[in-house]
Amino acid sequence: MGVLDEPFVGSWAVAAGVVTRWELRHNFVRVFPDVYVRKGCSLDARGRACAAAHWAKGDGVLIGRSAAAMHGTRWLDADQAAEIARRGHCRPPCGIRVVRSVIEPSECCEVDGFAVTTPARTAFDLGRRLPRERAVPILDALCAATGLEPGEVAVLAAKHPGARFLNRLRTTLVVVDPGAESPPETHTRLLLIDDCLPRPATQLVIRNHYGEFVARVDLGWRKWQVAVEYDGAQHWTDPTQRTKDIDRIARIEALGWRVIRINATLLYHRPHVVLDRVRTALTTQGAQLNK
C-alpha cells in the first residue's frame, strides 16, 4: 500500500511535500480535523482507530474496540466511534470517544507505531464496559487473534480491585472461548450455556475408527457424539458448498453422530427450536440433562 492509502495527518503530508494543498482538498476526504483518507476509501475499525490516533498526534492510547481492532480482532463494527484515552480534558470530534485516563505503561504496547492497550487490558476494559452478550463475541475474536487467555485478564483484574464492573467482567470471562470463528457461533454457544446445557467444545475434530480426519464442527460434545453447526448464507445459496455440506454431514452421521444445523433465522428468531433439537439429540445419545 502507498503512503497515502491509509489515514494520514494532512499538515504533516503537506509539510513533507508528499501532497500539495490543492491535492489534499480535491483528492482526499477529511475524516477528523487534519486527518485525511483518499477519496473512495472506506475505513474499517482498524482504519478508524488509526485515524483517531493521528488526530491525537501521539497524545493518547487507543483503547477498547479500537485497541482490539489494532490487535487484529475480526467482526468489529466499522461504524462504531474510535476510542482513545488521553490525560487531559479535550473535546473530540464526532466519531471519536475520548476517555480521560492514564494507562499504566505495563498495560500499553505499540502496534504499527501506535500506542494501544495490551490485549489483556483491552479485554479488561471491554469486559467491564459492555454487556456480556456484546462483550463475549469481541473477546472471543480478540483471544483468537492474539493468543490471549481469559486467565491473563483475570490476573490483571486482580491488580485493579477497585475498578468498576468487575463482577460483569468475571461473568463474561467464564464463557469466553477463542474457538468461535464468527459472532453467530458465539451466540449459539451462549444460547446453549444459558439453557444450562453442558458446555460444548468449539471446533471439534471428528475422526473415523481408523483415526483419520473426517470433519471439524463448530460446536459439539464428543462424549455423546452430538454436533451443532451454524450455517451462514453461503451454505444455502452456493450450490457447490451445498453439495459439500450434504456429503460432509452424511460422513459424520455415518459414524453415529447427530448433527443439528441452524441458521440466522433459527438462532435469532426461533431459539426455542434450536434448544429443543439439541436437547432431544443429547438425550437420544445418552446424556442425562437437567429439566
mmCIF file of C-alpha atoms in Angstrom:
data_model
loop_
_atom_site.group_PDB
_atom_site.id
_atom_site.type_symbol
_atom_site.label_atom_id
_atom_site.label_comp_id
_atom_site.label_asym_id
_atom_site.label_seq_id
_atom_site.Cartn_x
_atom_site.Cartn_y
_atom_site.Cartn_z
ATOM 1 C CA MET A 1 0.000 0.000 0.000
ATOM 2 C CA GLY A 2 1.131 3.571 -0.671
ATOM 3 C CA VAL A 3 1.906 6.125 1.985
ATOM 4 C CA LEU A 4 -1.439 7.863 1.378
ATOM 5 C CA ASP A 5 -3.594 4.746 1.141
ATOM 6 C CA GLU A 6 -4.258 4.844 4.888
ATOM 7 C CA PRO A 7 -5.344 7.724 7.147
ATOM 8 C CA PHE A 8 -2.682 10.436 7.462
ATOM 9 C CA VAL A 9 -2.145 13.851 9.012
ATOM 10 C CA GLY A 10 -2.754 16.396 6.278
ATOM 11 C CA SER A 11 -0.488 19.162 7.625
ATOM 12 C CA TRP A 12 2.401 16.707 8.004
ATOM 13 C CA ALA A 13 1.944 15.364 4.480
ATOM 14 C CA VAL A 14 1.909 18.878 3.013
ATOM 15 C CA ALA A 15 4.981 19.925 5.032
ATOM 16 C CA ALA A 16 6.830 16.815 3.854
ATOM 17 C CA GLY A 17 5.964 17.550 0.223
ATOM 18 C CA VAL A 18 4.106 14.283 -0.162
ATOM 19 C CA VAL A 19 0.943 16.069 -1.252
ATOM 20 C CA THR A 20 0.043 19.638 -2.207
ATOM 21 C CA ARG A 21 -2.720 21.635 -0.538
ATOM 22 C CA TRP A 22 -4.690 21.526 -3.800
ATOM 23 C CA GLU A 23 -4.395 17.726 -3.936
ATOM 24 C CA LEU A 24 -5.373 17.479 -0.272
ATOM 25 C CA ARG A 25 -8.577 19.428 -0.946
ATOM 26 C CA HIS A 26 -9.527 17.681 -4.165
ATOM 27 C CA ASN A 27 -8.255 14.091 -3.923
ATOM 28 C CA PHE A 28 -8.790 13.322 -0.253
ATOM 29 C CA VAL A 29 -11.575 13.413 2.333
ATOM 30 C CA ARG A 30 -11.211 14.770 5.843
ATOM 31 C CA VAL A 31 -12.109 12.109 8.425
ATOM 32 C CA PHE A 32 -11.206 14.075 11.544
ATOM 33 C CA PRO A 33 -9.591 17.516 11.928
ATOM 34 C CA ASP A 34 -6.340 17.421 9.926
ATOM 35 C CA VAL A 35 -6.748 13.682 9.239
ATOM 36 C CA TYR A 36 -7.493 12.565 5.681
ATOM 37 C CA VAL A 37 -8.049 9.475 3.563
ATOM 38 C CA ARG A 38 -8.072 9.062 -0.185
ATOM 39 C CA LYS A 39 -11.460 9.606 -1.837
ATOM 40 C CA GLY A 40 -13.361 6.366 -2.237
ATOM 41 C CA CYS A 41 -11.569 4.736 0.698
ATOM 42 C CA SER A 42 -13.862 3.162 3.298
ATOM 43 C CA LEU A 43 -12.499 2.783 6.791
ATOM 44 C CA ASP A 44 -12.840 -0.429 8.749
ATOM 45 C CA ALA A 45 -12.498 -0.491 12.538
ATOM 46 C CA ARG A 46 -8.716 -0.577 12.309
ATOM 47 C CA GLY A 47 -8.577 2.309 9.845
ATOM 48 C CA ARG A 48 -10.845 4.381 12.062
ATOM 49 C CA ALA A 49 -8.583 3.621 15.035
ATOM 50 C CA CYS A 50 -5.522 4.764 13.097
ATOM 51 C CA ALA A 51 -7.327 7.954 12.083
ATOM 52 C CA ALA A 52 -8.169 8.688 15.725
ATOM 53 C CA ALA A 53 -4.551 8.132 16.752
ATOM 54 C CA HIS A 54 -3.423 10.543 14.053
ATOM 55 C CA TRP A 55 -5.934 13.117 15.296
ATOM 56 C CA ALA A 56 -4.406 12.836 18.789
ATOM 57 C CA LYS A 57 -0.925 13.281 17.254
ATOM 58 C CA GLY A 58 0.710 10.921 19.699
ATOM 59 C CA ASP A 59 -1.069 12.209 22.786
ATOM 60 C CA GLY A 60 -3.196 9.220 23.680
ATOM 61 C CA VAL A 61 -3.560 5.450 23.822
ATOM 62 C CA LEU A 62 -6.049 3.530 21.717
ATOM 63 C CA ILE A 63 -8.387 1.552 23.962
ATOM 64 C CA GLY A 64 -11.485 -0.656 23.789
ATOM 65 C CA ARG A 65 -12.729 -1.614 20.336
ATOM 66 C CA SER A 66 -10.008 0.488 18.680
ATOM 67 C CA ALA A 67 -7.275 -1.387 20.536
ATOM 68 C CA ALA A 68 -8.999 -4.667 19.692
ATOM 69 C CA ALA A 69 -9.013 -3.676 16.026
ATOM 70 C CA MET A 70 -5.295 -2.850 16.111
ATOM 71 C CA HIS A 71 -4.631 -6.304 17.578
ATOM 72 C CA GLY A 72 -6.355 -7.926 14.604
ATOM 73 C CA THR A 73 -9.766 -8.660 16.105
ATOM 74 C CA ARG A 74 -12.294 -9.576 13.440
ATOM 75 C CA TRP A 75 -16.010 -8.812 13.109
ATOM 76 C CA LEU A 76 -15.832 -5.319 14.654
ATOM 77 C CA ASP A 77 -18.432 -2.773 13.575
ATOM 78 C CA ALA A 78 -16.709 -0.228 11.352
ATOM 79 C CA ASP A 79 -19.300 2.430 12.197
ATOM 80 C CA GLN A 80 -18.584 2.466 15.932
ATOM 81 C CA ALA A 81 -16.713 5.505 17.247
ATOM 82 C CA ALA A 82 -12.966 5.144 17.705
ATOM 83 C CA GLU A 83 -11.850 5.013 21.347
ATOM 84 C CA ILE A 84 -8.784 6.658 22.828
ATOM 85 C CA ALA A 85 -7.552 7.510 26.328
ATOM 86 C CA ARG A 86 -5.905 10.887 26.949
ATOM 87 C CA ARG A 87 -4.545 12.564 30.055
ATOM 88 C CA GLY A 88 -6.203 15.945 29.842
ATOM 89 C CA HIS A 89 -9.632 17.257 29.028
ATOM 90 C CA CYS A 90 -10.471 17.767 25.356
ATOM 91 C CA ARG A 91 -13.489 17.958 23.112
ATOM 92 C CA PRO A 92 -13.215 15.212 20.489
ATOM 93 C CA PRO A 93 -14.770 15.442 17.037
ATOM 94 C CA CYS A 94 -17.754 13.344 16.074
ATOM 95 C CA GLY A 95 -16.633 9.740 15.600
ATOM 96 C CA ILE A 96 -14.085 9.661 18.434
ATOM 97 C CA ARG A 97 -14.799 8.744 22.038
ATOM 98 C CA VAL A 98 -12.188 10.114 24.445
ATOM 99 C CA VAL A 99 -11.731 8.704 27.941
ATOM 100 C CA ARG A 100 -9.822 10.865 30.393
ATOM 101 C CA SER A 101 -7.474 8.289 31.860
ATOM 102 C CA VAL A 102 -3.834 7.358 32.332
ATOM 103 C CA ILE A 103 -2.997 3.792 31.290
ATOM 104 C CA GLU A 104 -0.116 2.178 33.134
ATOM 105 C CA PRO A 105 2.952 1.638 30.903
ATOM 106 C CA SER A 106 2.874 -2.116 31.617
ATOM 107 C CA GLU A 107 -0.627 -2.229 30.142
ATOM 108 C CA CYS A 108 0.327 -0.472 26.914
ATOM 109 C CA CYS A 109 2.155 -1.663 23.848
ATOM 110 C CA GLU A 110 2.884 -0.465 20.323
ATOM 111 C CA VAL A 111 1.219 -1.760 17.182
ATOM 112 C CA ASP A 112 2.367 -0.391 13.828
ATOM 113 C CA GLY A 113 3.737 2.698 15.554
ATOM 114 C CA PHE A 114 0.569 3.462 17.525
ATOM 115 C CA ALA A 115 0.178 3.264 21.310
ATOM 116 C CA VAL A 116 -2.546 0.776 22.254
ATOM 117 C CA THR A 117 -3.595 -1.124 25.331
ATOM 118 C CA THR A 118 -2.272 -4.676 25.592
ATOM 119 C CA PRO A 119 -4.663 -7.492 24.677
ATOM 120 C CA ALA A 120 -5.249 -8.231 28.385
ATOM 121 C CA ARG A 121 -6.005 -4.599 29.228
ATOM 122 C CA THR A 122 -8.200 -4.308 26.144
ATOM 123 C CA ALA A 123 -10.244 -7.317 27.275
ATOM 124 C CA PHE A 124 -10.305 -5.943 30.839
ATOM 125 C CA ASP A 125 -11.861 -2.696 29.606
ATOM 126 C CA LEU A 126 -14.332 -4.215 27.155
ATOM 127 C CA GLY A 127 -15.428 -6.951 29.539
ATOM 128 C CA ARG A 128 -16.310 -4.404 32.213
ATOM 129 C CA ARG A 129 -17.964 -1.826 29.986
ATOM 130 C CA LEU A 130 -20.046 -3.949 27.606
ATOM 131 C CA PRO A 131 -22.948 -6.268 28.454
ATOM 132 C CA ARG A 132 -21.969 -9.923 28.293
ATOM 133 C CA GLU A 133 -23.802 -10.653 25.023
ATOM 134 C CA ARG A 134 -21.889 -7.847 23.300
ATOM 135 C CA ALA A 135 -18.545 -8.380 25.002
ATOM 136 C CA VAL A 136 -18.149 -12.137 24.528
ATOM 137 C CA PRO A 137 -18.058 -12.141 20.688
ATOM 138 C CA ILE A 138 -15.384 -9.430 20.741
ATOM 139 C CA LEU A 139 -13.316 -11.154 23.428
ATOM 140 C CA ASP A 140 -13.625 -14.489 21.611
ATOM 141 C CA ALA A 141 -12.191 -12.852 18.498
ATOM 142 C CA LEU A 142 -9.550 -10.903 20.436
ATOM 143 C CA CYS A 143 -8.303 -14.082 22.114
ATOM 144 C CA ALA A 144 -8.273 -15.901 18.767
ATOM 145 C CA ALA A 145 -6.267 -13.092 17.141
ATOM 146 C CA THR A 146 -3.692 -12.641 19.903
ATOM 147 C CA GLY A 147 -3.465 -15.922 21.791
ATOM 148 C CA LEU A 148 -4.738 -14.181 24.921
ATOM 149 C CA GLU A 149 -6.081 -16.494 27.627
ATOM 150 C CA PRO A 150 -9.021 -15.425 29.828
ATOM 151 C CA GLY A 151 -6.892 -16.259 32.854
ATOM 152 C CA GLU A 152 -4.475 -13.478 31.916
ATOM 153 C CA VAL A 153 -7.321 -10.986 32.073
ATOM 154 C CA ALA A 154 -8.339 -12.293 35.479
ATOM 155 C CA VAL A 155 -4.763 -11.785 36.724
ATOM 156 C CA LEU A 156 -4.788 -8.199 35.501
ATOM 157 C CA ALA A 157 -8.196 -7.621 37.110
ATOM 158 C CA ALA A 158 -6.741 -8.683 40.461
ATOM 159 C CA LYS A 159 -4.354 -5.723 40.180
ATOM 160 C CA HIS A 160 -7.335 -3.343 39.925
ATOM 161 C CA PRO A 161 -9.555 -4.374 42.870
ATOM 162 C CA GLY A 162 -11.313 -1.012 42.929
ATOM 163 C CA ALA A 163 -12.258 -0.955 39.245
ATOM 164 C CA ARG A 164 -15.921 -0.685 38.337
ATOM 165 C CA PHE A 165 -17.991 -3.581 36.999
ATOM 166 C CA LEU A 166 -15.543 -6.334 37.933
ATOM 167 C CA ASN A 167 -18.430 -8.733 38.532
ATOM 168 C CA ARG A 168 -19.606 -8.171 34.967
ATOM 169 C CA LEU A 169 -16.088 -8.906 33.733
ATOM 170 C CA ARG A 170 -15.900 -12.159 35.703
ATOM 171 C CA THR A 171 -19.258 -13.289 34.322
ATOM 172 C CA THR A 172 -18.034 -12.575 30.822
ATOM 173 C CA LEU A 173 -14.648 -14.253 31.146
ATOM 174 C CA VAL A 174 -16.212 -17.527 32.294
ATOM 175 C CA VAL A 175 -17.785 -18.084 28.873
ATOM 176 C CA VAL A 176 -15.058 -16.693 26.578
ATOM 177 C CA ASP A 177 -13.784 -19.228 24.035
ATOM 178 C CA PRO A 178 -11.321 -18.312 21.261
ATOM 179 C CA GLY A 179 -12.501 -21.294 19.225
ATOM 180 C CA ALA A 180 -15.526 -19.379 17.934
ATOM 181 C CA GLU A 181 -14.994 -18.368 14.314
ATOM 182 C CA SER A 182 -17.852 -15.878 13.993
ATOM 183 C CA PRO A 183 -20.254 -13.920 16.218
ATOM 184 C CA PRO A 184 -23.161 -16.277 15.388
ATOM 185 C CA GLU A 185 -21.074 -19.212 16.626
ATOM 186 C CA THR A 186 -20.501 -17.310 19.865
ATOM 187 C CA HIS A 187 -24.210 -16.506 20.164
ATOM 188 C CA THR A 188 -25.045 -20.180 19.578
ATOM 189 C CA ARG A 189 -22.666 -21.234 22.336
ATOM 190 C CA LEU A 190 -24.131 -18.697 24.765
ATOM 191 C CA LEU A 191 -27.659 -19.848 23.931
ATOM 192 C CA LEU A 192 -26.749 -23.426 24.852
ATOM 193 C CA ILE A 193 -24.865 -22.476 28.006
ATOM 194 C CA ASP A 194 -27.629 -20.158 29.218
ATOM 195 C CA ASP A 195 -30.111 -23.024 28.884
ATOM 196 C CA CYS A 196 -27.973 -24.984 31.371
ATOM 197 C CA LEU A 197 -26.788 -27.480 28.771
ATOM 198 C CA PRO A 198 -23.278 -28.918 29.154
ATOM 199 C CA ARG A 199 -20.728 -26.520 27.737
ATOM 200 C CA PRO A 200 -19.880 -27.600 24.182
ATOM 201 C CA ALA A 201 -16.369 -27.807 22.788
ATOM 202 C CA THR A 202 -15.554 -25.490 19.892
ATOM 203 C CA GLN A 203 -14.018 -26.506 16.561
ATOM 204 C CA LEU A 204 -14.371 -30.163 17.479
ATOM 205 C CA VAL A 205 -12.436 -32.542 15.226
ATOM 206 C CA ILE A 206 -14.207 -35.756 14.256
ATOM 207 C CA ARG A 207 -12.200 -38.789 13.157
ATOM 208 C CA ASN A 208 -13.236 -42.192 11.900
ATOM 209 C CA HIS A 209 -12.489 -45.529 13.546
ATOM 210 C CA TYR A 210 -9.007 -45.539 11.990
ATOM 211 C CA GLY A 211 -8.143 -42.115 13.396
ATOM 212 C CA GLU A 212 -8.467 -40.409 10.026
ATOM 213 C CA PHE A 213 -9.813 -36.861 9.858
ATOM 214 C CA VAL A 214 -13.432 -36.659 8.763
ATOM 215 C CA ALA A 215 -14.622 -33.161 9.686
ATOM 216 C CA ARG A 216 -14.374 -30.268 12.075
ATOM 217 C CA VAL A 217 -17.645 -28.984 13.540
ATOM 218 C CA ASP A 218 -18.449 -25.615 15.074
ATOM 219 C CA LEU A 219 -19.675 -26.943 18.424
ATOM 220 C CA GLY A 220 -20.215 -30.338 19.913
ATOM 221 C CA TRP A 221 -19.989 -32.937 22.628
ATOM 222 C CA ARG A 222 -17.677 -35.823 21.837
ATOM 223 C CA LYS A 223 -18.978 -37.840 24.795
ATOM 224 C CA TRP A 224 -22.460 -38.034 23.261
ATOM 225 C CA GLN A 225 -21.479 -37.586 19.610
ATOM 226 C CA VAL A 226 -23.674 -34.549 19.050
ATOM 227 C CA ALA A 227 -22.602 -31.651 16.843
ATOM 228 C CA VAL A 228 -24.109 -28.191 16.265
ATOM 229 C CA GLU A 229 -23.320 -26.394 13.020
ATOM 230 C CA TYR A 230 -24.105 -22.761 12.255
ATOM 231 C CA ASP A 231 -24.616 -22.314 8.518
ATOM 232 C CA GLY A 232 -24.157 -18.878 7.012
ATOM 233 C CA ALA A 233 -25.947 -17.798 3.836
ATOM 234 C CA GLN A 234 -23.315 -19.330 1.539
ATOM 235 C CA HIS A 235 -24.160 -22.790 2.858
ATOM 236 C CA TRP A 236 -27.658 -22.457 1.389
ATOM 237 C CA THR A 237 -27.140 -20.267 -1.689
ATOM 238 C CA ASP A 238 -23.928 -21.700 -3.153
ATOM 239 C CA PRO A 239 -24.708 -24.999 -4.940
ATOM 240 C CA THR A 240 -21.109 -26.221 -4.689
ATOM 241 C CA GLN A 241 -20.951 -25.501 -0.967
ATOM 242 C CA ARG A 242 -24.374 -27.069 -0.508
ATOM 243 C CA THR A 243 -23.215 -30.310 -2.125
ATOM 244 C CA LYS A 244 -20.077 -30.389 0.026
ATOM 245 C CA ASP A 245 -22.205 -29.897 3.141
ATOM 246 C CA ILE A 246 -24.526 -32.761 2.227
ATOM 247 C CA ASP A 247 -21.589 -35.136 1.720
ATOM 248 C CA ARG A 248 -19.841 -33.921 4.867
ATOM 249 C CA ILE A 249 -22.904 -34.336 7.099
ATOM 250 C CA ALA A 250 -23.506 -37.811 5.670
ATOM 251 C CA ARG A 251 -19.947 -38.867 6.588
ATOM 252 C CA ILE A 252 -20.350 -37.512 10.128
ATOM 253 C CA GLU A 253 -23.713 -39.187 10.691
ATOM 254 C CA ALA A 254 -22.390 -42.483 9.332
ATOM 255 C CA LEU A 255 -20.079 -42.544 12.372
ATOM 256 C CA GLY A 256 -23.046 -42.367 14.738
ATOM 257 C CA TRP A 257 -23.090 -38.619 15.301
ATOM 258 C CA ARG A 258 -26.228 -36.472 15.450
ATOM 259 C CA VAL A 259 -25.888 -33.098 13.694
ATOM 260 C CA ILE A 260 -28.118 -30.091 14.420
ATOM 261 C CA ARG A 261 -27.861 -27.440 11.730
ATOM 262 C CA ILE A 262 -29.055 -23.902 12.384
ATOM 263 C CA ASN A 263 -29.114 -20.588 10.561
ATOM 264 C CA ALA A 264 -29.696 -16.944 11.484
ATOM 265 C CA THR A 265 -33.485 -17.262 11.461
ATOM 266 C CA LEU A 266 -33.461 -20.161 13.906
ATOM 267 C CA LEU A 267 -30.788 -18.652 16.140
ATOM 268 C CA TYR A 268 -32.207 -15.164 16.478
ATOM 269 C CA HIS A 269 -35.950 -15.649 15.930
ATOM 270 C CA ARG A 270 -36.691 -19.245 16.964
ATOM 271 C CA PRO A 271 -34.055 -20.129 19.577
ATOM 272 C CA HIS A 272 -36.508 -22.438 21.380
ATOM 273 C CA VAL A 273 -36.462 -24.711 18.312
ATOM 274 C CA VAL A 274 -32.667 -24.887 18.451
ATOM 275 C CA LEU A 275 -32.726 -25.761 22.140
ATOM 276 C CA ASP A 276 -35.426 -28.402 21.690
ATOM 277 C CA ARG A 277 -33.483 -30.080 18.895
ATOM 278 C CA VAL A 278 -30.196 -30.026 20.791
ATOM 279 C CA ARG A 279 -31.798 -31.378 23.959
ATOM 280 C CA THR A 280 -33.525 -34.147 22.023
ATOM 281 C CA ALA A 281 -30.278 -35.122 20.300
ATOM 282 C CA LEU A 282 -28.289 -35.162 23.538
ATOM 283 C CA THR A 283 -30.945 -37.184 25.356
ATOM 284 C CA THR A 284 -31.221 -39.664 22.481
ATOM 285 C CA GLN A 285 -27.440 -40.097 22.595
ATOM 286 C CA GLY A 286 -27.499 -40.886 26.304
ATOM 287 C CA ALA A 287 -26.983 -37.557 28.053
ATOM 288 C CA GLN A 288 -28.711 -37.077 31.412
ATOM 289 C CA LEU A 289 -29.879 -33.454 31.318
ATOM 290 C CA ASN A 290 -31.498 -31.212 33.886
ATOM 291 C CA LYS A 291 -35.081 -30.374 33.021
#
